[in-house]
Tab-separated table of C-alpha atoms in Angstrom:
chain	number	residue	atom	x	y	z
K	110	MET	CA	11.989	53.221	-39.584
K	111	SER	CA	10.565	50.883	-41.880
K	112	ARG	CA	13.723	49.017	-42.869
K	113	GLU	CA	13.940	48.233	-38.775
K	114	ASN	CA	10.098	47.231	-38.780
K	115	SER	CA	11.332	44.684	-42.145
K	116	ASN	CA	14.299	43.389	-40.456
K	117	SER	CA	12.443	43.192	-37.378
K	118	VAL	CA	9.512	40.882	-38.921
K	119	GLY	CA	12.281	39.216	-41.211
K	120	ALA	CA	14.087	37.790	-37.763
K	121	PHE	CA	11.048	37.150	-36.377
K	122	ALA	CA	9.187	34.987	-39.951
K	123	ASP	CA	13.113	33.342	-39.602
K	124	ASP	CA	13.042	31.961	-36.071
K	125	ARG	CA	9.685	30.981	-37.416
K	126	GLY	CA	7.423	33.530	-34.594
K	127	GLY	CA	8.949	32.529	-31.837
K	128	PHE	CA	9.276	28.500	-31.281
K	129	GLY	CA	12.523	28.026	-32.809
K	130	THR	CA	13.773	29.129	-29.960
K	131	VAL	CA	16.405	26.795	-28.436
K	132	SER	CA	17.548	26.879	-25.168
K	133	GLU	CA	21.314	27.966	-24.130
K	134	SER	CA	21.602	24.705	-21.663
K	135	SER	CA	20.772	21.066	-22.630
K	136	LEU	CA	21.652	17.913	-20.806
K	137	SER	CA	22.098	14.318	-21.866
K	138	ARG	CA	21.164	11.371	-21.535
K	139	LEU	CA	22.462	10.118	-18.139
K	140	ASP	CA	21.647	14.141	-16.793
K	141	ARG	CA	18.582	12.716	-17.615
K	142	VAL	CA	19.372	9.165	-16.295
K	143	ARG	CA	20.270	10.585	-13.338
K	144	ARG	CA	17.217	13.353	-12.498
K	145	LEU	CA	14.597	10.964	-13.169
K	146	LEU	CA	16.254	8.245	-10.286
K	147	ASP	CA	16.932	11.640	-8.431
K	148	LEU	CA	13.155	12.612	-8.700
K	149	TRP	CA	11.058	9.378	-8.114
K	150	ILE	CA	13.337	7.466	-5.849
K	151	ALA	CA	15.547	9.629	-4.173
K	152	ALA	CA	13.260	12.373	-3.188
K	153	PRO	CA	10.868	10.190	-2.395
K	154	LEU	CA	13.303	7.955	0.383
K	155	ARG	CA	14.364	11.563	1.518
K	156	VAL	CA	10.469	12.600	1.647
K	157	ILE	CA	9.328	9.631	3.973
K	158	TRP	CA	13.551	9.638	5.936
K	159	ASN	CA	12.195	13.547	6.966
K	160	ASP	CA	8.926	12.092	8.245
K	161	ALA	CA	7.970	10.093	11.816
K	162	ARG	CA	4.687	9.088	10.420
K	163	ALA	CA	5.936	7.874	6.893
K	164	ARG	CA	9.405	6.711	9.137
K	165	ILE	CA	7.299	4.256	11.585
K	166	GLY	CA	4.651	3.189	8.168
K	167	THR	CA	7.756	2.728	6.369
K	168	PHE	CA	9.766	-0.100	8.413
K	169	LEU	CA	6.573	-1.817	9.975
K	170	VAL	CA	4.825	-3.033	6.888
K	171	VAL	CA	8.694	-3.120	5.191
K	172	THR	CA	9.257	-6.022	8.461
K	173	PHE	CA	6.072	-7.367	7.557
K	174	VAL	CA	6.672	-8.019	4.120
K	175	LEU	CA	10.555	-9.678	5.249
K	176	VAL	CA	8.295	-11.817	7.680
K	177	GLY	CA	6.154	-12.895	5.134
K	178	VAL	CA	9.025	-13.402	2.379
K	179	VAL	CA	12.176	-14.566	4.055
K	180	GLY	CA	10.202	-16.011	7.517
K	181	PRO	CA	8.868	-19.138	6.147
K	182	TRP	CA	12.236	-19.624	4.990
K	183	LEU	CA	13.635	-19.550	8.296
K	184	VAL	CA	11.304	-20.208	10.722
K	185	ALA	CA	9.798	-24.036	11.143
K	186	GLU	CA	6.666	-25.030	10.119
K	187	PRO	CA	4.541	-25.161	12.579
K	188	ARG	CA	3.585	-28.692	14.269
K	189	VAL	CA	1.357	-30.018	17.812
K	190	GLY	CA	4.268	-31.498	19.654
K	191	GLN	CA	7.250	-29.529	18.138
K	192	ALA	CA	7.751	-28.420	21.741
K	193	GLY	CA	6.083	-28.064	25.443
K	194	LEU	CA	2.184	-26.830	26.589
K	195	LEU	CA	1.560	-23.710	26.951
K	196	VAL	CA	5.591	-22.674	26.437
K	197	GLY	CA	5.755	-18.742	28.235
K	198	PRO	CA	7.047	-16.308	26.166
K	199	PHE	CA	11.085	-15.268	26.367
K	200	GLN	CA	11.333	-18.284	29.049
K	201	GLY	CA	14.449	-17.369	31.525
K	202	GLY	CA	14.070	-14.192	31.692
K	203	ILE	CA	14.877	-11.955	28.398
K	204	VAL	CA	18.823	-11.677	28.961
K	205	GLY	CA	19.939	-15.343	29.933
K	206	GLY	CA	17.382	-17.131	29.897
K	207	SER	CA	16.219	-20.237	27.367
K	208	TRP	CA	14.551	-19.542	25.037
K	209	TYR	CA	17.837	-18.414	23.187
K	210	GLU	CA	20.590	-20.379	22.768
K	211	LEU	CA	24.293	-19.028	21.003
K	212	SER	CA	25.743	-21.752	18.299
K	213	SER	CA	27.345	-22.194	15.054
K	214	ALA	CA	26.637	-22.263	10.935
K	215	THR	CA	27.706	-22.877	8.283
K	216	VAL	CA	27.115	-20.190	5.236
K	217	ALA	CA	28.659	-21.961	1.406
K	218	GLY	CA	30.900	-23.752	3.883
K	219	VAL	CA	31.913	-21.407	6.962
K	220	SER	CA	31.282	-21.754	9.920
K	221	VAL	CA	29.834	-18.439	11.476
K	222	PRO	CA	27.684	-17.067	14.978
K	223	TRP	CA	24.810	-18.066	15.004
K	224	VAL	CA	21.352	-17.793	17.860
K	225	ALA	CA	18.771	-20.769	17.981
K	226	LEU	CA	15.591	-19.205	19.463
K	227	ASN	CA	13.763	-22.162	21.165
K	228	TRP	CA	9.747	-20.274	21.196
K	229	PRO	CA	10.704	-17.216	22.101
K	230	LEU	CA	6.664	-16.659	22.265
K	231	GLY	CA	5.138	-19.686	23.861
K	232	THR	CA	3.888	-22.640	22.604
K	233	ASP	CA	0.122	-23.282	22.832
K	234	ASN	CA	-1.681	-26.528	24.132
K	235	VAL	CA	-0.412	-28.120	21.733
K	236	GLY	CA	3.189	-27.350	21.541
K	237	ARG	CA	3.325	-26.055	18.677
K	238	GLY	CA	5.351	-22.466	19.017
K	239	ILE	CA	2.716	-19.180	18.205
K	240	LEU	CA	6.777	-17.094	16.310
K	241	GLU	CA	6.182	-20.075	13.367
K	242	GLN	CA	3.056	-19.413	13.941
K	243	VAL	CA	2.087	-16.040	13.138
K	244	VAL	CA	5.387	-16.257	10.937
K	245	HIS	CA	4.083	-18.945	9.232
K	246	ALA	CA	0.433	-17.178	8.339
K	247	THR	CA	2.042	-13.558	7.326
K	248	PRO	CA	2.722	-14.769	2.489
K	249	ARG	CA	-1.379	-15.341	3.325
K	250	MET	CA	-2.467	-12.362	5.228
K	251	LEU	CA	-0.233	-10.757	2.391
K	252	THR	CA	-1.461	-11.744	-0.188
K	253	MET	CA	-4.688	-11.785	-0.060
K	254	ILE	CA	-4.380	-7.993	1.301
K	255	ALA	CA	-2.553	-7.424	-1.626
K	256	SER	CA	-4.926	-8.735	-3.573
K	257	ALA	CA	-8.136	-7.070	-2.158
K	258	GLY	CA	-6.579	-3.749	-2.461
K	259	LEU	CA	-5.066	-3.971	-6.172
K	260	PHE	CA	-8.878	-5.446	-7.017
K	261	VAL	CA	-10.014	-2.743	-5.315
K	262	THR	CA	-8.074	0.188	-5.936
K	263	VAL	CA	-8.362	-0.955	-9.892
K	264	LEU	CA	-11.305	-1.181	-10.994
K	265	GLY	CA	-12.405	1.786	-8.312
K	266	THR	CA	-10.177	3.697	-9.419
K	267	THR	CA	-10.538	3.083	-13.602
K	268	VAL	CA	-14.457	3.383	-12.907
K	269	GLY	CA	-14.577	5.964	-11.083
K	270	ALA	CA	-12.070	8.577	-13.189
K	271	VAL	CA	-13.602	7.239	-16.653
K	272	SER	CA	-17.565	8.124	-14.768
K	273	GLY	CA	-16.015	11.609	-13.882
K	274	TYR	CA	-14.471	12.643	-16.761
K	275	VAL	CA	-16.489	11.592	-19.508
K	276	GLY	CA	-19.708	12.475	-18.074
K	277	GLY	CA	-22.973	12.580	-21.156
K	278	ASN	CA	-24.790	8.111	-20.765
K	279	VAL	CA	-20.947	6.883	-20.298
K	280	ASP	CA	-21.219	8.531	-16.295
K	281	GLN	CA	-25.265	7.581	-16.569
K	282	GLY	CA	-23.821	4.072	-17.189
K	283	LEU	CA	-21.569	3.698	-14.586
K	284	SER	CA	-22.965	5.406	-11.804
K	285	THR	CA	-26.243	3.023	-12.367
K	286	VAL	CA	-23.319	0.001	-11.986
K	287	VAL	CA	-22.148	1.594	-8.595
K	288	ASP	CA	-25.951	2.617	-7.065
K	289	ILE	CA	-27.153	-1.708	-7.829
K	290	VAL	CA	-23.864	-2.828	-6.252
K	291	LEU	CA	-23.811	-0.408	-3.317
K	292	THR	CA	-27.259	-1.499	-2.619
K	293	LEU	CA	-27.120	-5.096	-1.792
K	294	PRO	CA	-26.516	-6.110	1.639
K	295	GLY	CA	-22.694	-6.767	1.586
K	296	LEU	CA	-22.518	-8.683	5.020
K	297	PRO	CA	-25.872	-11.605	3.972
K	298	LEU	CA	-23.715	-11.537	0.334
K	299	LEU	CA	-20.615	-12.198	2.154
K	300	LEU	CA	-22.091	-14.813	5.085
K	301	ILE	CA	-23.474	-16.797	1.617
K	302	LEU	CA	-20.844	-15.943	-0.340
K	303	VAL	CA	-18.517	-17.593	1.801
K	304	ALA	CA	-20.781	-20.017	2.272
K	305	LEU	CA	-20.706	-21.649	-1.215
K	306	LEU	CA	-17.352	-20.900	-1.812
K	307	GLN	CA	-15.425	-22.080	1.002
K	308	PRO	CA	-12.460	-20.754	-0.794
K	309	GLU	CA	-9.316	-21.526	0.595
K	310	ASN	CA	-6.695	-19.374	-2.149
K	311	PRO	CA	-5.634	-16.096	-0.408
K	312	ILE	CA	-6.411	-14.312	-3.490
K	313	VAL	CA	-10.056	-15.449	-4.347
K	314	LEU	CA	-10.845	-14.956	-0.390
K	315	GLY	CA	-9.401	-11.349	-0.677
K	316	ILE	CA	-10.983	-10.797	-4.105
K	317	ILE	CA	-14.584	-11.805	-2.653
K	318	LEU	CA	-13.764	-10.044	1.248
K	319	SER	CA	-13.811	-6.587	-0.810
K	320	LEU	CA	-16.491	-7.162	-3.823
K	321	GLN	CA	-18.122	-4.275	-2.516
K	322	GLY	CA	-15.128	-2.395	-0.876
K	323	TRP	CA	-14.806	-0.915	-5.321
K	324	ALA	CA	-18.461	1.007	-5.791
K	325	GLY	CA	-17.634	3.448	-2.405
K	326	MET	CA	-14.187	3.660	-3.596
K	327	ALA	CA	-15.903	4.427	-7.493
K	328	ARG	CA	-18.348	7.081	-6.448
K	329	ALA	CA	-15.762	9.071	-4.446
K	330	ILE	CA	-13.558	9.329	-6.992
K	331	ARG	CA	-15.512	10.289	-8.808
K	332	SER	CA	-16.222	13.506	-7.330
K	333	GLN	CA	-12.676	14.168	-7.034
K	334	VAL	CA	-13.021	14.183	-11.288
K	335	LEU	CA	-15.074	16.449	-10.959
K	336	THR	CA	-13.971	18.991	-9.194
K	337	LEU	CA	-10.192	18.021	-11.662
K	338	ARG	CA	-11.931	18.088	-15.262
K	339	SER	CA	-12.583	21.708	-15.973
K	340	THR	CA	-9.073	23.647	-14.098
K	341	SER	CA	-6.699	24.620	-16.714
K	342	TYR	CA	-3.843	21.659	-17.366
K	343	VAL	CA	-6.927	19.650	-17.345
K	344	GLU	CA	-8.217	21.503	-20.445
K	345	ALA	CA	-5.013	22.020	-21.952
K	346	ALA	CA	-4.570	18.957	-22.207
K	347	ARG	CA	-7.879	18.545	-24.392
K	348	ALA	CA	-6.933	21.585	-26.306
K	349	MET	CA	-2.488	20.084	-27.373
K	350	GLY	CA	-5.681	17.229	-28.094
K	351	LEU	CA	-4.449	14.217	-25.801
K	352	SER	CA	-6.331	11.495	-25.178
K	353	THR	CA	-9.207	10.474	-23.625
K	354	PRO	CA	-6.977	7.903	-21.836
K	355	ALA	CA	-3.717	9.464	-22.225
K	356	ILE	CA	-5.616	12.875	-20.171
K	357	VAL	CA	-7.196	10.249	-17.449
K	358	ALA	CA	-3.982	8.160	-16.622
K	359	LYS	CA	-1.228	11.395	-16.786
K	360	GLU	CA	-3.287	14.171	-15.587
K	361	ILE	CA	-5.735	12.985	-14.020
K	362	VAL	CA	-5.089	9.704	-11.612
K	363	PRO	CA	-1.524	11.476	-10.739
K	364	ASN	CA	-3.553	14.446	-8.924
K	365	ILE	CA	-5.240	11.818	-6.907
K	366	MET	CA	-3.011	9.383	-6.107
K	367	PRO	CA	-2.656	10.290	-2.171
K	368	PHE	CA	-6.860	9.117	-1.874
K	369	VAL	CA	-6.259	6.396	-4.068
K	370	MET	CA	-4.045	5.527	-1.328
K	371	ILE	CA	-6.259	6.184	1.547
K	372	ASN	CA	-9.302	3.454	0.241
K	373	MET	CA	-6.694	1.103	-1.225
K	374	VAL	CA	-4.857	0.881	2.316
K	375	ASN	CA	-8.804	0.688	4.078
K	376	ALA	CA	-9.630	-1.798	1.479
K	377	MET	CA	-6.854	-3.919	3.206
K	378	ARG	CA	-7.774	-2.821	6.060
K	379	ASN	CA	-11.064	-3.972	5.779
K	380	VAL	CA	-9.932	-7.069	4.387
K	381	ILE	CA	-8.022	-7.667	7.149
K	382	PHE	CA	-10.258	-6.900	10.031
K	383	ALA	CA	-12.814	-9.791	7.598
K	384	SER	CA	-10.338	-12.445	7.403
K	385	VAL	CA	-9.792	-12.799	11.563
K	386	GLY	CA	-13.405	-12.409	11.879
K	387	LEU	CA	-14.562	-15.142	9.821
K	388	TYR	CA	-11.757	-16.995	10.635
K	389	PHE	CA	-12.832	-16.619	14.517
K	390	LEU	CA	-16.269	-17.665	13.914
K	391	GLY	CA	-15.627	-20.687	12.554
K	392	LEU	CA	-16.903	-19.446	8.841
K	393	LEU	CA	-13.900	-20.823	7.089
K	394	PRO	CA	-12.295	-23.513	6.802
K	395	PHE	CA	-9.024	-23.505	8.520
K	396	ASN	CA	-8.345	-27.294	9.993
K	397	LYS	CA	-4.916	-26.473	7.010
K	398	VAL	CA	-4.754	-22.722	7.155
K	399	VAL	CA	-2.869	-20.872	8.437
K	400	ASN	CA	-3.874	-17.703	10.256
K	401	TRP	CA	-4.359	-15.021	12.409
K	402	GLY	CA	-7.608	-15.315	13.643
K	403	VAL	CA	-7.494	-19.577	13.986
K	404	MET	CA	-5.202	-18.744	17.003
K	405	LEU	CA	-7.323	-15.856	18.692
K	406	GLN	CA	-10.887	-18.804	17.753
K	407	LEU	CA	-8.224	-21.462	19.374
K	408	ALA	CA	-7.063	-19.431	22.447
K	409	TYR	CA	-10.656	-18.239	23.056
K	410	SER	CA	-12.088	-21.086	22.840
K	411	ASN	CA	-9.312	-22.619	25.167
K	412	GLY	CA	-8.363	-20.128	27.444
K	413	GLY	CA	-7.415	-17.424	26.942
K	414	MET	CA	-9.160	-15.390	28.496
K	415	LEU	CA	-8.801	-17.764	32.130
K	416	THR	CA	-5.928	-18.163	32.568
K	417	LEU	CA	-2.518	-16.083	32.123
K	418	ASP	CA	-0.806	-19.372	30.991
K	419	ALA	CA	-2.743	-18.430	28.095
K	420	ALA	CA	-2.653	-15.094	28.139
K	421	HIS	CA	0.369	-14.609	25.487
K	422	TRP	CA	-1.221	-17.188	23.073
K	423	LEU	CA	-3.869	-14.709	22.490
K	424	ILE	CA	-2.208	-11.683	22.993
K	425	VAL	CA	1.331	-12.068	20.021
K	426	PRO	CA	-2.227	-12.662	17.124
K	427	MET	CA	-4.247	-9.458	18.715
K	428	VAL	CA	-0.282	-7.799	18.773
K	429	SER	CA	-0.184	-8.487	15.437
K	430	ILE	CA	-3.489	-7.339	13.797
K	431	VAL	CA	-2.558	-4.266	15.127
K	432	LEU	CA	0.841	-3.651	13.955
K	433	LEU	CA	-0.160	-4.210	10.149
K	434	SER	CA	-3.076	-2.188	10.859
K	435	MET	CA	-0.962	0.556	11.474
K	436	GLY	CA	1.597	0.803	10.171
K	437	LEU	CA	-0.831	0.943	7.277
K	438	ILE	CA	-2.065	3.464	7.833
K	439	LEU	CA	1.061	5.385	8.631
K	440	PHE	CA	3.235	4.285	5.358
K	441	ALA	CA	-1.003	6.313	3.887
K	442	GLN	CA	-0.458	8.772	5.161
K	443	GLY	CA	3.391	8.865	4.298
K	444	MET	CA	2.789	8.935	0.743
K	445	ASP	CA	0.869	11.908	0.694
K	446	ARG	CA	3.943	13.736	1.092
K	447	VAL	CA	5.797	11.931	-1.716
K	448	PHE	CA	2.749	12.163	-4.355
K	449	ASN	CA	2.777	16.208	-3.709
K	450	PRO	CA	4.743	18.059	-6.309
K	451	ARG	CA	6.266	20.414	-4.557
K	452	VAL	CA	7.611	18.105	-1.353
K	453	ARG	CA	8.993	16.194	-3.270
K	454	ALA	CA	10.850	18.805	-6.094
K	455	ARG	CA	12.415	20.544	-2.964
K	456	HIS	CA	14.161	16.931	-1.621
K	457	SER	CA	15.232	17.420	-4.957
K	458	SER	CA	18.718	17.536	-5.097
K	459	THR	CA	18.275	18.063	-9.013
K	460	ALA	CA	15.573	19.733	-9.487
K	461	GLY	CA	17.290	22.920	-9.975
K	462	ASP	CA	17.691	25.985	-8.041
K	463	ASP	CA	14.911	27.403	-5.608
K	464	ASP	CA	13.679	28.985	-8.549
K	465	GLU	CA	12.666	26.083	-10.634
K	466	ALA	CA	11.078	24.105	-6.164
K	467	GLU	CA	9.139	28.007	-6.455
K	468	ASP	CA	7.367	26.632	-9.851
K	469	ALA	CA	6.358	23.896	-8.970
K	470	GLU	CA	5.169	24.942	-5.807
K	471	PHE	CA	3.688	27.770	-7.855
K	472	ASN	CA	1.657	25.983	-10.972
K	473	THR	CA	0.123	23.399	-8.721
K	474	PRO	CA	-3.507	22.922	-8.795
K	475	THR	CA	-4.005	23.256	-4.563
K	476	THR	CA	-6.056	20.741	-4.274
K	477	SER	CA	-3.528	18.482	-6.573
K	478	VAL	CA	-0.676	16.858	-5.393
K	479	GLY	CA	0.419	14.805	-9.464
K	480	GLY	CA	1.914	16.251	-12.817
K	481	GLY	CA	-0.119	18.268	-14.835
K	482	LEU	CA	1.620	20.196	-18.315
């Protein structure tokens, strides 16, 4: 009996207390790359495809991005007198009308069929195409909301996560700064800055319009982090000796990504409405700027609400604003499922068998959507 015990103890010592146990199977570098691509690219695409909200939102956002990136290369820049005055949309009917013409174009020396568009959405009172104005206003709008979203997200997430996780004097100092920013009068401050700076750069304008938005986001994220910093996986990361930036970046922030995504989208939508409103009221310089708010202001002041002949001039930019805003909301709701590891593991083909997916589901905190140890 004593010999058996000594043998078992010796075997236990040989395998270094059980920590030297290795897996019977190993993954090659190619297999690890394939699993990473499947987990972070293929599985999210499957989640988006299987969710109607994510599918519609992604389609709208990608469409606007393509219009903003490729559109100015394909559509002529709007200029005064390029067409007749107040031409209606789809002249002659959607089928067989005069707003399109079948022709051919030469691409790399090869003649290919082409459809030439003749002001399909009509023109304004000085002969500028409505479609041309919408397309050439899209890059500026996308740049503006992207800069505002990044500014609010990076600053609000960093301040809120550090303040909630570190606590103590750091929390008190950052909370005081957040309180001061929140108490500033938003609209008067915005009007003063716009009047003084007269910003024409879309990046600068986006940051000015979202100058106060990061504080509310930081306050909300701080409250989320306060509930996460005492969870078991954060305690385990702290026990393993990970640094505070590593814990915040790898354990805290991934678990609040849906919350961050919703706040970023709200900041983008607020910038859309604020910029359109300021351009509509004439508080921003728009002599050389094409913007949906400028189009609304010119259409309204030239009888867009009084006559059907100019109604399309008012309706088209309004529809563009609604579609972009709705696309951002649906895209953010769809990202809630993409950031959820349970849903992502269920749609991954290389995450292992059902047991592994079940493990991911049961080992994940119920209020989190990110990783963990």
